[in-house]
Short mmCIF file of C-alpha atoms in Angstrom, two decimals:
data_model
loop_
_atom_site.label_atom_id
_atom_site.label_comp_id
_atom_site.label_asym_id
_atom_site.label_seq_id
_atom_site.Cartn_x
_atom_site.Cartn_y
_atom_site.Cartn_z
CA GLY G 1 -16.88 22.91 10.84
CA ASN G 2 -18.61 20.03 12.55
CA SER G 3 -16.97 18.46 15.58
CA VAL G 4 -17.65 15.85 18.25
CA THR G 5 -16.54 15.50 21.88
CA GLN G 6 -16.87 12.26 23.81
CA MET G 7 -16.09 11.33 27.37
CA GLU G 8 -12.57 10.26 28.06
CA GLY G 9 -11.84 6.77 29.17
CA PRO G 10 -11.01 4.31 30.22
CA VAL G 11 -14.36 3.25 31.59
CA THR G 12 -14.37 0.11 33.72
CA LEU G 13 -17.62 -1.59 34.73
CA SER G 14 -18.71 -4.89 36.18
CA GLU G 15 -20.71 -7.30 34.06
CA GLU G 16 -24.45 -6.48 33.96
CA ALA G 17 -23.86 -2.84 34.91
CA PHE G 18 -25.55 0.04 33.08
CA LEU G 19 -23.41 1.85 30.54
CA THR G 20 -23.45 5.47 29.41
CA ILE G 21 -20.80 7.02 27.19
CA ASN G 22 -21.40 10.71 26.66
CA CYS G 23 -21.06 12.36 23.27
CA THR G 24 -21.84 15.95 22.26
CA TYR G 25 -21.49 17.53 18.86
CA THR G 26 -21.36 20.90 17.15
CA ALA G 27 -22.75 21.13 13.66
CA THR G 28 -24.57 23.27 11.19
CA GLY G 29 -27.92 21.80 10.32
CA TYR G 30 -28.79 18.27 11.40
CA PRO G 31 -26.12 15.91 10.16
CA SER G 32 -26.20 12.16 10.66
CA LEU G 33 -24.64 10.85 13.87
CA PHE G 34 -22.89 7.52 14.39
CA TRP G 35 -21.40 5.22 16.99
CA TYR G 36 -18.62 2.89 15.90
CA VAL G 37 -16.93 0.11 17.87
CA GLN G 38 -13.36 -1.14 17.51
CA TYR G 39 -12.18 -4.45 18.94
CA PRO G 40 -8.42 -4.93 19.55
CA GLY G 41 -6.40 -5.10 16.37
CA GLU G 42 -9.41 -4.66 14.10
CA GLY G 43 -11.07 -1.98 12.00
CA LEU G 44 -14.09 0.01 13.08
CA GLN G 45 -17.59 -1.42 12.83
CA LEU G 46 -20.72 0.69 12.60
CA LEU G 47 -22.70 0.06 15.80
CA LEU G 48 -25.67 2.35 15.21
CA LYS G 49 -26.67 5.59 13.59
CA ALA G 50 -29.35 8.29 13.62
CA THR G 51 -30.10 10.49 10.65
CA LYS G 52 -32.42 13.15 12.09
CA ALA G 53 -33.40 14.82 15.33
CA ASP G 54 -35.20 12.59 17.87
CA ASP G 55 -34.22 9.43 15.99
CA LYS G 56 -33.09 6.53 18.16
CA GLY G 57 -30.46 4.21 16.78
CA SER G 58 -30.19 0.75 18.31
CA ASN G 59 -28.21 -2.44 17.80
CA LYS G 60 -27.07 -5.37 19.97
CA GLY G 61 -28.71 -3.83 23.07
CA PHE G 62 -27.01 -0.46 22.57
CA GLU G 63 -29.07 2.68 22.03
CA ALA G 64 -28.47 6.36 21.33
CA THR G 65 -30.94 9.17 20.73
CA TYR G 66 -30.26 12.20 18.54
CA ARG G 67 -31.01 15.15 20.85
CA LYS G 68 -30.89 18.49 19.06
CA GLU G 69 -31.80 20.48 22.21
CA THR G 70 -28.69 19.31 24.00
CA THR G 71 -26.65 18.50 20.86
CA SER G 72 -25.97 15.07 22.32
CA PHE G 73 -25.89 11.45 21.17
CA HIS G 74 -25.07 9.47 24.31
CA LEU G 75 -24.52 5.71 24.00
CA GLU G 76 -26.34 3.49 26.50
CA LYS G 77 -26.72 -0.18 27.28
CA GLY G 78 -28.74 -1.64 30.08
CA SER G 79 -26.56 -4.63 30.95
CA VAL G 80 -23.03 -4.90 29.63
CA GLN G 81 -21.15 -8.11 28.97
CA VAL G 82 -17.44 -8.92 28.96
CA SER G 83 -17.67 -9.19 25.16
CA ASP G 84 -18.59 -5.47 25.00
CA SER G 85 -15.04 -4.56 25.99
CA ALA G 86 -13.76 -2.41 23.12
CA VAL G 87 -13.13 1.19 22.08
CA TYR G 88 -16.22 3.20 21.14
CA PHE G 89 -16.15 6.18 18.77
CA CYS G 90 -18.83 8.81 18.38
CA ALA G 91 -18.89 10.47 14.96
CA VAL G 92 -20.71 13.19 13.02
CA TYR G 93 -21.11 13.59 9.27
CA SER G 94 -19.21 16.61 8.06
CA SER G 95 -19.10 17.58 4.38
CA ALA G 96 -17.94 16.13 1.05
CA SER G 97 -18.76 12.62 2.33
CA LYS G 98 -16.41 13.03 5.31
CA ILE G 99 -17.08 11.90 8.88
CA ILE G 100 -15.49 13.48 11.95
CA PHE G 101 -14.62 10.98 14.69
CA GLY G 102 -14.29 11.57 18.41
CA SER G 103 -11.15 10.50 20.23
CA GLY G 104 -12.64 7.20 21.38
CA THR G 105 -13.60 5.78 24.79
CA ARG G 106 -12.04 2.53 25.93
CA LEU G 107 -14.51 0.30 27.79
CA SER G 108 -13.44 -2.63 29.95
CA ILE G 109 -15.95 -5.00 31.53
CA ARG G 110 -14.97 -7.11 34.56
CA PRO G 111 -16.53 -10.57 34.90
CA ASP M 1 -19.52 -11.49 0.59
CA GLY M 2 -19.20 -7.75 0.10
CA GLY M 3 -16.58 -5.90 2.04
CA ILE M 4 -13.26 -4.12 2.22
CA THR M 5 -9.95 -5.94 2.23
CA GLN M 6 -6.61 -4.57 3.28
CA SER M 7 -3.36 -6.35 2.86
CA PRO M 8 -1.12 -7.24 4.42
CA LYS M 9 -2.26 -7.27 8.05
CA TYR M 10 1.28 -6.56 9.29
CA LEU M 11 4.02 -4.81 7.33
CA PHE M 12 7.62 -4.15 8.29
CA ARG M 13 9.94 -1.77 6.46
CA LYS M 14 13.28 -0.13 6.93
CA GLU M 15 13.52 3.62 7.25
CA GLY M 16 13.97 5.38 3.91
CA GLN M 17 11.87 2.90 1.92
CA ASN M 18 8.54 3.69 0.32
CA VAL M 19 5.77 1.20 1.04
CA THR M 20 2.34 0.74 -0.54
CA LEU M 21 -0.70 -0.42 1.41
CA SER M 22 -3.48 -2.12 -0.48
CA CYS M 23 -7.22 -1.41 -0.12
CA GLU M 24 -9.89 -3.09 -2.24
CA GLN M 25 -13.69 -2.92 -1.94
CA ASN M 26 -16.45 -4.81 -3.73
CA LEU M 27 -19.32 -2.78 -2.29
CA ASN M 28 -19.61 -0.61 -5.41
CA HIS M 29 -19.01 2.45 -3.24
CA ASP M 30 -17.93 5.68 -4.89
CA ALA M 31 -16.00 7.19 -1.98
CA MET M 32 -12.91 5.76 -0.29
CA TYR M 33 -10.77 6.98 2.59
CA TRP M 34 -7.46 6.42 4.35
CA TYR M 35 -7.04 7.05 8.06
CA ARG M 36 -4.13 6.79 10.42
CA GLN M 37 -4.57 5.64 14.03
CA ASP M 38 -1.84 5.91 16.65
CA PRO M 39 -1.97 3.99 19.96
CA GLY M 40 -4.75 5.25 22.19
CA GLN M 41 -5.72 7.89 19.66
CA GLY M 42 -8.64 8.60 17.39
CA LEU M 43 -8.62 8.55 13.60
CA ARG M 44 -6.92 11.15 11.44
CA LEU M 45 -7.86 11.49 7.77
CA ILE M 46 -4.96 11.17 5.32
CA TYR M 47 -6.61 11.22 1.89
CA TYR M 48 -10.05 10.62 0.46
CA SER M 49 -11.53 10.08 -2.97
CA GLN M 50 -15.11 10.69 -4.00
CA ILE M 51 -14.78 9.39 -7.54
CA VAL M 52 -12.34 7.56 -9.79
CA ASN M 53 -9.32 9.62 -10.89
CA ASP M 54 -9.95 12.24 -8.22
CA PHE M 55 -8.77 12.55 -4.61
CA GLN M 56 -8.28 15.21 -1.96
CA LYS M 57 -5.89 15.72 0.92
CA GLY M 58 -7.16 15.14 4.40
CA ASP M 59 -5.75 16.55 7.61
CA ILE M 60 -2.35 14.82 7.55
CA ALA M 61 -1.46 14.20 3.88
CA GLU M 62 2.22 15.16 4.08
CA GLY M 63 4.49 12.20 3.34
CA TYR M 64 1.68 10.13 1.78
CA SER M 65 0.39 9.64 -1.76
CA VAL M 66 -2.61 7.85 -3.26
CA SER M 67 -4.11 6.90 -6.60
CA ARG M 68 -7.65 6.01 -7.66
CA GLU M 69 -7.46 4.41 -11.09
CA LYS M 70 -10.26 1.94 -10.42
CA LYS M 71 -13.45 2.28 -8.40
CA GLU M 72 -12.58 -0.79 -6.31
CA SER M 73 -9.02 0.16 -5.40
CA PHE M 74 -7.41 2.99 -3.42
CA PRO M 75 -3.77 2.19 -2.59
CA LEU M 76 -1.82 4.34 -0.14
CA THR M 77 1.93 4.89 -0.46
CA VAL M 78 3.83 5.86 2.65
CA THR M 79 6.89 7.67 1.39
CA SER M 80 10.26 8.15 3.01
CA ALA M 81 9.24 11.78 3.59
CA GLN M 82 6.75 10.71 6.26
CA LYS M 83 8.57 11.49 9.51
CA ASN M 84 6.84 8.99 11.77
CA PRO M 85 5.19 6.30 9.64
CA THR M 86 4.74 3.57 12.25
CA ALA M 87 0.98 3.38 12.86
CA PHE M 88 -2.22 1.44 12.21
CA TYR M 89 -3.72 2.36 8.83
CA LEU M 90 -7.42 1.99 8.14
CA CYS M 91 -9.18 2.13 4.79
CA ALA M 92 -12.91 2.86 4.52
CA SER M 93 -15.55 3.38 1.87
CA SER M 94 -19.01 4.90 1.60
CA ILE M 95 -21.79 5.33 -0.92
CA HIS M 96 -21.38 8.80 -2.33
CA THR M 97 -24.47 10.36 -0.86
CA GLY M 98 -24.64 13.04 1.80
CA GLY M 99 -24.69 11.73 5.34
CA GLY M 100 -23.81 8.11 4.66
CA GLU M 101 -21.86 5.90 7.01
CA GLN M 102 -18.40 4.55 6.24
CA TYR M 103 -17.42 0.88 6.22
CA PHE M 104 -13.96 -0.07 7.36
CA GLY M 105 -11.41 -2.68 6.42
CA PRO M 106 -9.48 -4.70 9.03
CA GLY M 107 -6.45 -2.38 8.94
CA THR M 108 -2.72 -2.71 8.25
CA ARG M 109 -0.21 -2.28 11.04
CA LEU M 110 2.96 -0.72 9.59
CA THR M 111 6.20 -0.77 11.53
CA VAL M 112 9.19 1.16 10.22
CA THR M 113 12.56 0.70 11.91
#
């Protein structure tokens, strides 16, 4: 079945640094890919998504491109803020309306 | 405002008691899901339902039960058979089409002592 692997955390950066969180997937066909964000004590929020190869999802300065050649969907942001501190989950659509989530990457931003 | 509500936010129970967690959505979504999240861990699927009066086991269904009598509601019962019930429980929903994203509620933190 489909699966997703994302880089382990925690990741600690200074404010205004460039962010990359790596995510690779295995899947049959070209399923939709997602990035979710979870702030402490809250549920997950959809950050961005891409539904086909070469699509770029973007939201709040974050971007990720659906790369079928490398089966990757890396999350990037050019200049992080303290408010970006959270746990980020990469996810891939599976079957029967199910989504498979990665293990999450905790991001901490220092002022 | 459309969304998913879970109540209560925090729940405390004694060992050996069953407890029911509420999940309601007004998004008119067909599919609903329950996940469990342990500290520092990802999400594990407990049960999901694609349509009213139908549901399927996820990866860790043992010790849990659900019902789906109404489209808007998908309550989860944590039974006394669940060996380690203390966790953060998340409910989600999605439009029942292939490839769609899921929308999450705020979660219920259950502590069993």
